Coordinates of C-alpha atoms in Angstrom, one line a residue:
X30 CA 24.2 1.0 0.4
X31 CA 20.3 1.6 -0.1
X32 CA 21.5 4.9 -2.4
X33 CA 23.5 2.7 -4.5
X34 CA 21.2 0.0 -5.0
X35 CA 19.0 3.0 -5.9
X36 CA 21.0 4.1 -8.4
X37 CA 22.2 0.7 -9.8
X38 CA 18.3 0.0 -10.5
X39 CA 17.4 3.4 -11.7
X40 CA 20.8 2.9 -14.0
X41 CA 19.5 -0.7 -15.1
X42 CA 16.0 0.8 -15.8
X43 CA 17.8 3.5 -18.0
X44 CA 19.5 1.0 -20.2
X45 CA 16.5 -1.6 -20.4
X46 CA 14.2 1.2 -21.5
X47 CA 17.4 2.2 -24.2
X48 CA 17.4 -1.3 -25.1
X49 CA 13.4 -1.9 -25.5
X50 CA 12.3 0.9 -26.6
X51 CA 11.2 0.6 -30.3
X52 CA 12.7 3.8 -32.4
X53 CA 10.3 6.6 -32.3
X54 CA 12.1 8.3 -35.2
X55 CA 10.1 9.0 -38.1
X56 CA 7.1 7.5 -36.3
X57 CA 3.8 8.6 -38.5
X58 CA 0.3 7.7 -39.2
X59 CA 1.5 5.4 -42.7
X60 CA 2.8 2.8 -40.2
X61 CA -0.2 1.8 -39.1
X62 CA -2.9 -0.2 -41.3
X63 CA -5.1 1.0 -43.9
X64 CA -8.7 1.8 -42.3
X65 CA -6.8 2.1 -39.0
X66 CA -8.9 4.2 -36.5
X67 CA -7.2 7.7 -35.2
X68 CA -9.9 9.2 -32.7
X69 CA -10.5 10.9 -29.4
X70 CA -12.9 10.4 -26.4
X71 CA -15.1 11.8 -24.1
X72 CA -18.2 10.3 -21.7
X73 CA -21.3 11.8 -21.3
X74 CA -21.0 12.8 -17.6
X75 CA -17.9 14.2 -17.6
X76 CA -18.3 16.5 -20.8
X77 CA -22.3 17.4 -21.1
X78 CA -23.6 19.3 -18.5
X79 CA -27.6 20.7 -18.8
X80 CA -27.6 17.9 -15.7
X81 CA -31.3 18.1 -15.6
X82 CA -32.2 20.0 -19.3
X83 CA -34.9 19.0 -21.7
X84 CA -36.2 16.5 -19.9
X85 CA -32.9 14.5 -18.6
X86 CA -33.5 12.9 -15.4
X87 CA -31.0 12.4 -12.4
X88 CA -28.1 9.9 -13.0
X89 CA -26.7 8.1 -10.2
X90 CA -23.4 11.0 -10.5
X91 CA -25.9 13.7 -10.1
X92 CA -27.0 12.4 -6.9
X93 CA -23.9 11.2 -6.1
X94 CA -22.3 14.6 -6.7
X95 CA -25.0 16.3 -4.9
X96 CA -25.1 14.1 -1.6
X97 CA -22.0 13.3 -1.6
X98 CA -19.4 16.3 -2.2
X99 CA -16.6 15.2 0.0
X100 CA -16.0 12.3 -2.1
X101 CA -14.8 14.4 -4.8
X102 CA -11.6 15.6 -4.7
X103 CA -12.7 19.7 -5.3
X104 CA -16.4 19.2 -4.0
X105 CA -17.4 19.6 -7.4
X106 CA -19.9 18.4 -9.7
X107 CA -20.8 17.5 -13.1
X108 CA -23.6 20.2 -13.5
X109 CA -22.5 22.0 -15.9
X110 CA -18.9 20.4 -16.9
X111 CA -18.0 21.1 -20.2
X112 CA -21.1 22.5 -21.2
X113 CA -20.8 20.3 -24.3
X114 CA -24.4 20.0 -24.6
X115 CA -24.9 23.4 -26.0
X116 CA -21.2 23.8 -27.0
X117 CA -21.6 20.2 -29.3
X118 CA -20.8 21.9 -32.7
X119 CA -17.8 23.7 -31.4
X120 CA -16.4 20.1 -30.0
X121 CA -17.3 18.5 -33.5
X122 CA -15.2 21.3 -35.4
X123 CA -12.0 20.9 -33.2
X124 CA -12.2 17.1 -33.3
X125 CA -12.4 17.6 -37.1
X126 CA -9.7 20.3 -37.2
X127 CA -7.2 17.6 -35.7
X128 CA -7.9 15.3 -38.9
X129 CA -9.0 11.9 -36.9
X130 CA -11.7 9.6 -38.3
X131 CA -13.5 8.7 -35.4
X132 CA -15.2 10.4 -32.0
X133 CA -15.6 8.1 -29.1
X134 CA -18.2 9.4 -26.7
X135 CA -21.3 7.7 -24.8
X136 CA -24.9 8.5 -24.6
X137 CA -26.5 8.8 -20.9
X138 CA -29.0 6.7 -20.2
X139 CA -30.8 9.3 -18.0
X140 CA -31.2 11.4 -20.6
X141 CA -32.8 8.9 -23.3
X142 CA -34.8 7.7 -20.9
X143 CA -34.8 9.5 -17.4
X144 CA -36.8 6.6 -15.2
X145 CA -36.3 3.8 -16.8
X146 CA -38.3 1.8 -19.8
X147 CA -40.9 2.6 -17.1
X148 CA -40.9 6.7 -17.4
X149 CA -40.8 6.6 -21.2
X150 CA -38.7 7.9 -23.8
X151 CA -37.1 11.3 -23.7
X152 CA -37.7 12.9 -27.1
X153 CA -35.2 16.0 -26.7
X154 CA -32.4 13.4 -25.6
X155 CA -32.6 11.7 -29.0
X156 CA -33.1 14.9 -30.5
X157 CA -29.8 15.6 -29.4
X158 CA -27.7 12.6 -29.9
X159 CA -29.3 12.7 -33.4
X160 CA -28.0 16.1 -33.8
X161 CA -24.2 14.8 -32.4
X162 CA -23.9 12.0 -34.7
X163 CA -25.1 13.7 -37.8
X164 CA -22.5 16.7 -37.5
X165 CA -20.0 14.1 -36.9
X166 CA -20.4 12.0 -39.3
X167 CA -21.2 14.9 -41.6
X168 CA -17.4 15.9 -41.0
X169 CA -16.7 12.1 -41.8
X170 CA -16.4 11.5 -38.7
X171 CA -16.7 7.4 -37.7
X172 CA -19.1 7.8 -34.6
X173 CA -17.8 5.1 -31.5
X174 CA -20.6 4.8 -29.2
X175 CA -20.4 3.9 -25.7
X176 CA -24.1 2.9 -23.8
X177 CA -22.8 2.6 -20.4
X178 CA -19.7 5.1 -19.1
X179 CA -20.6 4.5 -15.3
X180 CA -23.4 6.5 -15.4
X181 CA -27.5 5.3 -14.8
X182 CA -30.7 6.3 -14.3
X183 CA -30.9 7.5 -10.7
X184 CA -34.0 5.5 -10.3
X185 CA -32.7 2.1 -11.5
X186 CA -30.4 2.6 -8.0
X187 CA -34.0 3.0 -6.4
X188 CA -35.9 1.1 -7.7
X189 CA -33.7 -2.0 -7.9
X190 CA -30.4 -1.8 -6.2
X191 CA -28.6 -0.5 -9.5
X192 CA -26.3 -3.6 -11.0
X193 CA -26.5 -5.3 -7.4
X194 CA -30.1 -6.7 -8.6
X195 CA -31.7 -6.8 -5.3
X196 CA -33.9 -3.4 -3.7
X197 CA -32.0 -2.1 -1.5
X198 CA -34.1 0.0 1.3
X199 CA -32.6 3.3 0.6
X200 CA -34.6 4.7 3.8
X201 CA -32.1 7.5 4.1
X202 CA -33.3 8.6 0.7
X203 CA -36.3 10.1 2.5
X204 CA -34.1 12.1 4.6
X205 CA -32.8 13.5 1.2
X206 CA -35.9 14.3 -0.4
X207 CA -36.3 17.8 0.8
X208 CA -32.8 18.9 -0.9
X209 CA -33.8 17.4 -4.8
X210 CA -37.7 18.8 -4.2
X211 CA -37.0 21.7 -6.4
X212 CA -35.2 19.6 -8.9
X213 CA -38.2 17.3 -9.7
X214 CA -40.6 20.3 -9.1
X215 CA -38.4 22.2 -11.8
X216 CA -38.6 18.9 -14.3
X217 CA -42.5 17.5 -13.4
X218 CA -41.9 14.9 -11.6
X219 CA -41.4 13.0 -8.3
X220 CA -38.9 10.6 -7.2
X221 CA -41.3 8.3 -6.0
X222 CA -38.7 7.5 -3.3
X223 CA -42.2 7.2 -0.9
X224 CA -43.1 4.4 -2.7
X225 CA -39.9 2.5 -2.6
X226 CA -40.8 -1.4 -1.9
X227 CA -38.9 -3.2 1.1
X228 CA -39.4 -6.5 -1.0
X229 CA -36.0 -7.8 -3.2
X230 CA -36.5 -7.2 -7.1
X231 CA -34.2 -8.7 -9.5
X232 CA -32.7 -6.0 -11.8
X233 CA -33.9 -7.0 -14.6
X234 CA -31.4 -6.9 -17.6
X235 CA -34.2 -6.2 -19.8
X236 CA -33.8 -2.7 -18.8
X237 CA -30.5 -2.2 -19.8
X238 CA -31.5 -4.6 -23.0
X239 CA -34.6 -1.8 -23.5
X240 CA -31.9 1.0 -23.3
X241 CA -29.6 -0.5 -26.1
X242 CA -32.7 -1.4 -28.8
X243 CA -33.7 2.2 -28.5
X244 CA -29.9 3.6 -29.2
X245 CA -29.6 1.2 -32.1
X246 CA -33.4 1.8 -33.5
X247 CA -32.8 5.6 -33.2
X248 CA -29.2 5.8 -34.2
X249 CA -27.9 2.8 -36.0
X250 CA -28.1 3.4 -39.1
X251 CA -25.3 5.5 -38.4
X252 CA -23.3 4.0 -35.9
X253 CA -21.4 1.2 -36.7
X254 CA -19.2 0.7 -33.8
X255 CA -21.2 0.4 -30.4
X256 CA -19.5 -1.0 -27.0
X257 CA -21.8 -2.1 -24.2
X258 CA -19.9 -1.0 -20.8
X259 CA -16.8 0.9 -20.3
X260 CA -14.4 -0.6 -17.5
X261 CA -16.7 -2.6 -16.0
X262 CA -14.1 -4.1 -14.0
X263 CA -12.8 -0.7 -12.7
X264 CA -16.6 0.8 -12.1
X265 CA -17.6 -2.5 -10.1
X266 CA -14.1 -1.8 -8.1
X267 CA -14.3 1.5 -7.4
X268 CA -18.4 1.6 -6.7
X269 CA -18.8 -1.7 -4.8
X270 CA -15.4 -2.7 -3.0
X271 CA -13.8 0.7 -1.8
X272 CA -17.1 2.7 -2.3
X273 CA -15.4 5.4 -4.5
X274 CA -18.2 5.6 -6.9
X275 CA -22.0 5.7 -6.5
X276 CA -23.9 3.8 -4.9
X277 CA -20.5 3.9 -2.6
X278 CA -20.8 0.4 -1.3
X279 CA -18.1 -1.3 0.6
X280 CA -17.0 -3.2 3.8
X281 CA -13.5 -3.4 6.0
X282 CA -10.6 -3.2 5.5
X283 CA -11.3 -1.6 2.0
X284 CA -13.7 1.1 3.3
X285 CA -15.8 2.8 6.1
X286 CA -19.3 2.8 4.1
X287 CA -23.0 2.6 5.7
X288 CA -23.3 -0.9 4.1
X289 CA -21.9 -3.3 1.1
X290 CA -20.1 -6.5 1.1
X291 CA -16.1 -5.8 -0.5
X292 CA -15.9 -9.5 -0.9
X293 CA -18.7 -10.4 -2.8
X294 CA -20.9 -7.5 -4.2
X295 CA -18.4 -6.4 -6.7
X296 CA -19.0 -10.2 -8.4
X297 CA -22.8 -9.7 -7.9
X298 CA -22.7 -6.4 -9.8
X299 CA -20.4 -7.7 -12.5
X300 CA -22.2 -10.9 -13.2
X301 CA -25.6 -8.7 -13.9
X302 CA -23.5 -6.5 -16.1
X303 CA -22.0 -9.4 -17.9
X304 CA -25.6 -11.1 -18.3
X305 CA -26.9 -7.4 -19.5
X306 CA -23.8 -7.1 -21.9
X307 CA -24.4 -10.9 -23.6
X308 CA -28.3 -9.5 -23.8
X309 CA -27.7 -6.6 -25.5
X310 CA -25.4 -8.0 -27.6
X311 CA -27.9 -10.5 -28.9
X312 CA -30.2 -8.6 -29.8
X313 CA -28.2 -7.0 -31.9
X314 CA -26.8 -9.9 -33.8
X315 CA -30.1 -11.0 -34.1
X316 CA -32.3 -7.6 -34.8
X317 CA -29.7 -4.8 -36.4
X318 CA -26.0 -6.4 -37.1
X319 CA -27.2 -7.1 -40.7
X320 CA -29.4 -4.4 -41.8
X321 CA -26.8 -1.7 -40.1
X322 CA -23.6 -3.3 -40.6
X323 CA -22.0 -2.7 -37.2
X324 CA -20.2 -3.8 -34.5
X325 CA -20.4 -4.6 -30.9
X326 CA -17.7 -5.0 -28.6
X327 CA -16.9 -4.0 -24.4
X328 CA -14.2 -2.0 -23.2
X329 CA -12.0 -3.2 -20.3
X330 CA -9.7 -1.2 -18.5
X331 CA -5.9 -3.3 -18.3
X332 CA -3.1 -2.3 -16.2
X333 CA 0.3 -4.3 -17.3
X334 CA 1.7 -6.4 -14.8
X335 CA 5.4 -6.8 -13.9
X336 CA 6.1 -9.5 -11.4
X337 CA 8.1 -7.3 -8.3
X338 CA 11.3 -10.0 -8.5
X339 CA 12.2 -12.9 -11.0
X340 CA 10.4 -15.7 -8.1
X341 CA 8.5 -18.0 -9.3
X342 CA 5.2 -16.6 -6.6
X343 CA 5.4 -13.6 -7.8
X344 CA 5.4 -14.5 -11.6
X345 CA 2.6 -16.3 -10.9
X346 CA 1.0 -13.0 -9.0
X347 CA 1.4 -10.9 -12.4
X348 CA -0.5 -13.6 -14.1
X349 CA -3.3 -13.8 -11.6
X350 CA -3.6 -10.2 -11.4
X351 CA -4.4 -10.0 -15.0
X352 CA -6.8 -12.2 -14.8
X353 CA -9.1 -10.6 -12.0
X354 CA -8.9 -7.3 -13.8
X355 CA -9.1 -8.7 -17.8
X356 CA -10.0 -12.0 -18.0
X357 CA -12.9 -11.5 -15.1
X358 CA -15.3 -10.0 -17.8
X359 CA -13.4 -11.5 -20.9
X360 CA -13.3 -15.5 -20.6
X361 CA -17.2 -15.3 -19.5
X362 CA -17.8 -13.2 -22.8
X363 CA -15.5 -15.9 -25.0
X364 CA -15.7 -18.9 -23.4
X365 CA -18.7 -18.8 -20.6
X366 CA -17.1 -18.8 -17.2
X367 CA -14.9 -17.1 -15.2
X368 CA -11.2 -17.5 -15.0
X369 CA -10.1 -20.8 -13.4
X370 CA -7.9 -18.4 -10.2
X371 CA -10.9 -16.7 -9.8
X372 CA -13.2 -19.8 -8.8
X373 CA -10.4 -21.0 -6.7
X374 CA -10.2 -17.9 -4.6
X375 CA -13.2 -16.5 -4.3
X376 CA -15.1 -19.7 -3.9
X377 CA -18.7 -18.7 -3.0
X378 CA -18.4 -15.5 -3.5
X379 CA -18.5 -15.4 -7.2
X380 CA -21.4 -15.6 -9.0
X381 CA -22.5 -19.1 -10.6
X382 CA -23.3 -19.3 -14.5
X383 CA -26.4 -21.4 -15.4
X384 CA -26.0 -23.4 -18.5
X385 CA -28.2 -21.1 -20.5
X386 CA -26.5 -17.9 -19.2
X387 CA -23.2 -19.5 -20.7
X388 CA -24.9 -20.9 -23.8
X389 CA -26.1 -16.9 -23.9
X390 CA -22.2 -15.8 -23.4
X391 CA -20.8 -18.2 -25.6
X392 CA -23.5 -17.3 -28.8
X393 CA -23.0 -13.9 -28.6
X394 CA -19.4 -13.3 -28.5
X395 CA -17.9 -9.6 -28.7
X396 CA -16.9 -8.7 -32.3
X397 CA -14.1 -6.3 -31.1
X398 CA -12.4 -6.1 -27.4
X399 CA -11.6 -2.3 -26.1
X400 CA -8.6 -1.8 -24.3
X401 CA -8.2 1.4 -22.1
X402 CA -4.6 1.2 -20.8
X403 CA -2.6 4.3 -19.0
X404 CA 0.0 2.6 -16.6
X405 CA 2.0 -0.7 -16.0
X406 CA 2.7 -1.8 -12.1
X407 CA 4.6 -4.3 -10.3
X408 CA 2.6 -7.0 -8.0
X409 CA 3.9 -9.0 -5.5
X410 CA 2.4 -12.6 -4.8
X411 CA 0.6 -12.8 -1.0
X412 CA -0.5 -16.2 -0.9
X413 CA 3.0 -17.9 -0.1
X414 CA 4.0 -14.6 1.5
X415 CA 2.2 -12.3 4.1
X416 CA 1.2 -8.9 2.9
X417 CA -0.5 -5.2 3.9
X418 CA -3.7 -5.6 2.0
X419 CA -6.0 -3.0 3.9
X420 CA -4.5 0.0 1.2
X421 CA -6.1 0.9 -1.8
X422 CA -2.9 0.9 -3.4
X423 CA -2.8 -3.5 -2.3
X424 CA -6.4 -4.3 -3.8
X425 CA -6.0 -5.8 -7.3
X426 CA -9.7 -7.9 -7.8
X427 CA -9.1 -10.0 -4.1
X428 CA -6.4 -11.3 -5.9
X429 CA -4.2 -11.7 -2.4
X430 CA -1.5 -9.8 -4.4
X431 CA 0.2 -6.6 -3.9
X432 CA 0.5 -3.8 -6.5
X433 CA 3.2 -1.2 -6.2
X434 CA 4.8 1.3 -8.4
X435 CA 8.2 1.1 -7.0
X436 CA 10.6 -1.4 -6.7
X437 CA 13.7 -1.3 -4.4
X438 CA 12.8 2.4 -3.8
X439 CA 12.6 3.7 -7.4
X440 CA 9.5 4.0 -9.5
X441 CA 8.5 1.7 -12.3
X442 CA 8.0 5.3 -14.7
X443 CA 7.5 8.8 -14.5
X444 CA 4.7 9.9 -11.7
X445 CA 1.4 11.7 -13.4
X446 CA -1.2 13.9 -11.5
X447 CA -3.4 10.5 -11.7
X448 CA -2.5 8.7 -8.6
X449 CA -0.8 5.6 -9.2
X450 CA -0.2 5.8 -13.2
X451 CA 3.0 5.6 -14.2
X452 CA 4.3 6.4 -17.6
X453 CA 5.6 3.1 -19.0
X454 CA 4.8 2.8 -22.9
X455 CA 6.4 -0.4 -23.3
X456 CA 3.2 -1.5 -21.2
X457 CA 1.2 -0.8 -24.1
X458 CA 2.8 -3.4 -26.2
X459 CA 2.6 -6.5 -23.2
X460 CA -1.3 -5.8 -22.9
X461 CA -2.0 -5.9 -26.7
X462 CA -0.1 -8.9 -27.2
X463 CA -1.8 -10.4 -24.2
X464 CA -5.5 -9.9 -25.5
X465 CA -4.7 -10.9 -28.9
X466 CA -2.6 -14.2 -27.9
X467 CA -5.7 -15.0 -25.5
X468 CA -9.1 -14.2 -27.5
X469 CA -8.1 -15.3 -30.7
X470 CA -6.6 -12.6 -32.8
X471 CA -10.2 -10.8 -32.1
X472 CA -10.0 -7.2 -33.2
X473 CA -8.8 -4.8 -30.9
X474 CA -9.0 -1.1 -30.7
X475 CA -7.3 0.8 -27.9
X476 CA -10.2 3.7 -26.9
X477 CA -8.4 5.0 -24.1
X478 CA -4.6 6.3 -23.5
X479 CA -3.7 9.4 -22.4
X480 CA -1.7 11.6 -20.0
X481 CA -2.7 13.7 -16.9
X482 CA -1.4 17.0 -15.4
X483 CA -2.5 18.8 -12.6
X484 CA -5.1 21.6 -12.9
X485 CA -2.4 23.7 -10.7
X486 CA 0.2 23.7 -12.7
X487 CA 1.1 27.4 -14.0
X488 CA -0.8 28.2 -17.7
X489 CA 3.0 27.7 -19.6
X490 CA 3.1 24.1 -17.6
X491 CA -0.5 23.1 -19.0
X492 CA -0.3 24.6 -22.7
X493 CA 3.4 23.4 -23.4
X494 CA 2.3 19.9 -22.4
X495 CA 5.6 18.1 -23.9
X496 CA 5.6 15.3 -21.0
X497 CA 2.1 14.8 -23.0
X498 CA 3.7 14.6 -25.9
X499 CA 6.4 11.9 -25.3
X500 CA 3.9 10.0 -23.9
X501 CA 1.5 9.8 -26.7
X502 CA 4.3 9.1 -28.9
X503 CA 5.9 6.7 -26.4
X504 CA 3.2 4.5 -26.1
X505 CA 2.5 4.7 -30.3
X506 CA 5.7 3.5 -30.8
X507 CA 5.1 0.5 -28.8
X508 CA 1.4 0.1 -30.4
X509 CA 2.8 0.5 -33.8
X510 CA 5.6 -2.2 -32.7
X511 CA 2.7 -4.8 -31.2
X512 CA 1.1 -4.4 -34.7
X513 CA 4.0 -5.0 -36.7
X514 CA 4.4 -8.1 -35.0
X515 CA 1.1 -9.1 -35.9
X516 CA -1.5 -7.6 -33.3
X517 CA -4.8 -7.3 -34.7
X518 CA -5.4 -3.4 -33.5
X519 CA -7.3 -1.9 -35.6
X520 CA -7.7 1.5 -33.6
X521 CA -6.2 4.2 -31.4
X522 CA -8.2 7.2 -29.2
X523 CA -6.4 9.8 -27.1
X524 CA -8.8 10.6 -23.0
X525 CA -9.3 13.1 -23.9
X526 CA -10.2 15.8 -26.7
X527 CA -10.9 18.8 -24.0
X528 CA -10.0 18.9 -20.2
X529 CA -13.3 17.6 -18.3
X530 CA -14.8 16.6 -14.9
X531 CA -12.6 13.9 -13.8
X532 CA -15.1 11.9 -11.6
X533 CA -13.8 11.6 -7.6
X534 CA -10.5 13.5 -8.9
X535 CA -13.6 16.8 -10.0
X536 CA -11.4 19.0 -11.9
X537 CA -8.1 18.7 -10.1
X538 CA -6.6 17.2 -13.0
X539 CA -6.4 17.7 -17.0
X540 CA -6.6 15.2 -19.5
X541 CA -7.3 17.0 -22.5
X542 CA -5.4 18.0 -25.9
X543 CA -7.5 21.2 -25.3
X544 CA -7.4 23.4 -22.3
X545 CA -10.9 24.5 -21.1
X546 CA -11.5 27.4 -18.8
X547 CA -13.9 26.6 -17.1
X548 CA -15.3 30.1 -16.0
X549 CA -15.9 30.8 -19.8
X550 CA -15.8 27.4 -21.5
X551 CA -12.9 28.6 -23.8
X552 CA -11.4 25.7 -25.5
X553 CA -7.5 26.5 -26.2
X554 CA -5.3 23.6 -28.3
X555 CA -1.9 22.5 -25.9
X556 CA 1.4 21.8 -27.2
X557 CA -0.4 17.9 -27.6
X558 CA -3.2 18.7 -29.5
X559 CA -0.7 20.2 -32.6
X560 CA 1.1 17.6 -32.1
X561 CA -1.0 14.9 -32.9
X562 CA -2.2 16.8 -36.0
X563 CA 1.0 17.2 -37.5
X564 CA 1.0 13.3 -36.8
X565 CA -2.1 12.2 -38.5
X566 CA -1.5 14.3 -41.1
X567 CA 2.0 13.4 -41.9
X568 CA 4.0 16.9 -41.5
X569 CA 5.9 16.9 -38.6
X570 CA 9.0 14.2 -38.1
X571 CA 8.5 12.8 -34.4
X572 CA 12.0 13.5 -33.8
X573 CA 11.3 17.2 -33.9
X574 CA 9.0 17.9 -31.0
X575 CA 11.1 19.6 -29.2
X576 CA 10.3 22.3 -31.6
X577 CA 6.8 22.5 -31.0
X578 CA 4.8 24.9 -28.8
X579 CA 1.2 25.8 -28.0
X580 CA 1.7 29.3 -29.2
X581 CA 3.8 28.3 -32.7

């Protein structure tokens, strides 16, 4: 009986994805509006390497990395990664080759200014993001800059308690100073971790504030798209409730750390990134937005939500889910508090807004909202029913629902190497529709979708990437159908342009259109990669992919 039910679903799937599915035939680049934005992305951690070069100082993945190796999945680092640093011009001229207009990629704060607005500018890191952003745009190439990618001066962990805003006393950071002595030896300088202060210090969102004016002052004039934090909500997660990420802070059931509150530090750390976001974003309505002509926005990573069954509870879940992972950053941004579900469950947990911080908010609204989606999910509602929440696989944002990929035994899409993404493209089209109903037809540009494959997979398996493929195209055909029916998207960028260091996954699994070795650093176009260059550029029919190989 179970079999058959199976099947029955798996059968009803079929035909709802035969029926929903928007036609794919013919798909090309014409369908979407003029000025549209065709890109790719990277972040600066996961690509860059030179980890302590020219003056960079330690980020908080260095030391993360470095103290910390059994939290990622090959007990690698980001040392070297891509080597994109020294390998920058090579990058530009494939991004160019594949005939997109823009580059998304962030600048690390550690290595514009390596302690802080208290250590001083770095010279050389300018020097090279001056360098990056010239030979893009000298390729016509619409730079999209990201300040904050989940990486931080190491120091601003030490010195403050990162985005918590309190010192922590990071005593065992003594015990550690022995292993980094040759690091600051090498680069001239000391930690200072001996002169750590027991007393609490605020974090002070004039240093992220400092951070931004020196990226616009140095590099403005040329970039005119620049988003303050990406996935805020899924950094303050993964760092601060399950203790994934640095500073690895969490509490029971979600995690075994040395110290952290699950239940309310992820809110503290959000609520200073929110504050540092609306302060950035002020100054540059106020200082830049007219003499340079840009734009600045926030990127938020969104699942989709399906409720698990057609009840009313879990319905209800689906919506309530999307609000702890989208509208948690997004209604304080547009309208100056958090979402109503929130303040009803967390209660004193969650930050409180004075009435200047939301006069702040509400003055200096985003001009565009970034949407990085992947996957769609089903929740299941656990207020009105009792649920397993101690998994990693339950925790949606203390939401007190459950997220699953499968229903009645068979999955909501096709497993990828990233655990719990799903390949669902008519996802793509819900979340879209959602932001744009919500915030007011604001602009939207989608800077993250893409596909992942393991790193073991045989070399045919990762070069003839055709499950990469369909789901580019898949979830285009679903963008291109939210836009037709009047979703203000005015931009699309495939994660990523080369395989890279996939932060706890290391390098276990591949994102990229372009294979890297990474015992040589060659950079080899998949199957994917000629795909979507025969898309932008209008040659290839979308119905003939099938045709299509890394080696044609």
């Amino acid at each position: 009986m179970a079999a058959a039910t199976a099947m029955a679903m798996a059968m009803l799937a079929a035909l709802a994805i035969l029926v929903l599915v928007p036609s794919a035939r013919g798909l090309n680049r014409a369908e979407f509006p003029p000025g549209f934005l065709f890109g790719v992305a990277t972040s600066a951690y996961q690509v860059e390497g030179a980890y302590l070069e020219d003056g960079k100082g330690l980020s908080n993945w260095d030391f993360f990395t470095h103290t910390n190796s059994r939290g990622i999945d090959d007990g690698r680092n980001g040392d070297v990664a891509d080597d994109h640093y020294h390998r920058y011009m090579e990058d530009v001229e494939i991004i160019h080759s594949l005939g997109v207009n823009s580059y998304r990629f962030s600048i690390s704060w550690a290595r514009i200014l390596p302690r802080g607005r208290l250590g001083g500018v770095n010279s050389a890191g300018i020097d090279f993001y001056d360098r990056l952003i010239a030979a893009v745009v000298q390729k016509g190439i619409e730079p999209f800059v990201t300040l904050h990618h989940f990486d931080l001066p190491h120091e601003m962990e030490t010195r403050y308690g990162g985005w918590l805003g309190a010192g922590i006393r990071y005593v065992q950071l003594l015990l550690l100073r022995l292993y980094f002595v040759s690091l600051f030896d090498e680069i001239g300088r000391e930690p200072a971790l001996h002169r750590q202060k027991q007393q609490e210090k605020p974090f002070p969102r004039e240093e992220f504030d400092y951070y931004a004016d020196v990226c616009f002052k140095a590099f403005g004039d040329r970039v005119k798209f620049w988003a303050t934090f990406n996935e805020p909500n899924l950094f303050t997660r993964l760092a601060y409730v399950l203790g994934k990420y640095p500073p690895a802070r969490c509490s029971a059931p979600f995690g075994t750390c040395d110290s952290g509150n699950s239940h309310r530090e992820p809110y503290v750390a959000a609520h200073n990134m929110l504050l540092s976001h609306a302060a950035a974003v002020h100054n540059y309505k106020k200082n830049y937005q007219a003499t340079q002509g840009g734009s600045i926005g926030i990127v938020i990573a969104m699942k989709w939500y399906e409720p698990l069954t057609n009840t009313t509870e879990d319905i209800l879940a689906a919506r309530r889910a999307l609000s702890f992972e989208v509208d948690w950053f997004l209604e304080p941004i547009f309208f100056g508090d958090y979402p109503r579900e929130m303040h009803e469950l967390l209660a004193s947990n969650l930050p409180k807004f004075t009435s200047e911080e939301k006069s702040l908010l509400q003055k200096n609204k985003a001009d565009f909202i970034g949407v990085n989606h992947y996957t769609t999910i089903y929740v299941k509602d656990c207020i009105s029913s009792p649920c397993d929440l101690n998994t990693y696989e339950a925790y949606e944002g203390n939401a007190l629902v459950l997220a699953t990929g499968e229903r009645d035994g068979v999955a909501i899409g096709k497993p990828t190497a990233f655990d719990g993404y799903y390949v669902v493209p008519e996802g793509m089209e819900q979340i879209v529709k959602y932001v744009n109903q919500r915030y007011t037809n604001t602009p939207v540009y989608v800077t993250e979708n893409g596909y992942s494959q393991y790193s073991n997979n045989t070399m045919d398996e990762l070069m003839n990437d055709g499950e990469r493929v369909n789901y580019l195209q898949g979830y285009l055909t679903f963008l291109s159908s939210a836009i037709r029916k009047g979703a203000n998207v005015r931009g699309y960028f495939v994660w990523s342009i080369i395989d890279n260091f996939e932060w706890t996954f290391g390098f276990t699994v591949r994102f990229g259109l372009y294979h890297v070795d990474y015992e040589t650093q060659k950079r080899t176009p998949k199957m994917s990669a000629k795909w979507y260059r025969d898309f932008l550029m209008g040659s290839r029919p979308t119905d003939q992919v099938q045709t299509l190989r890394a080696d044609s």
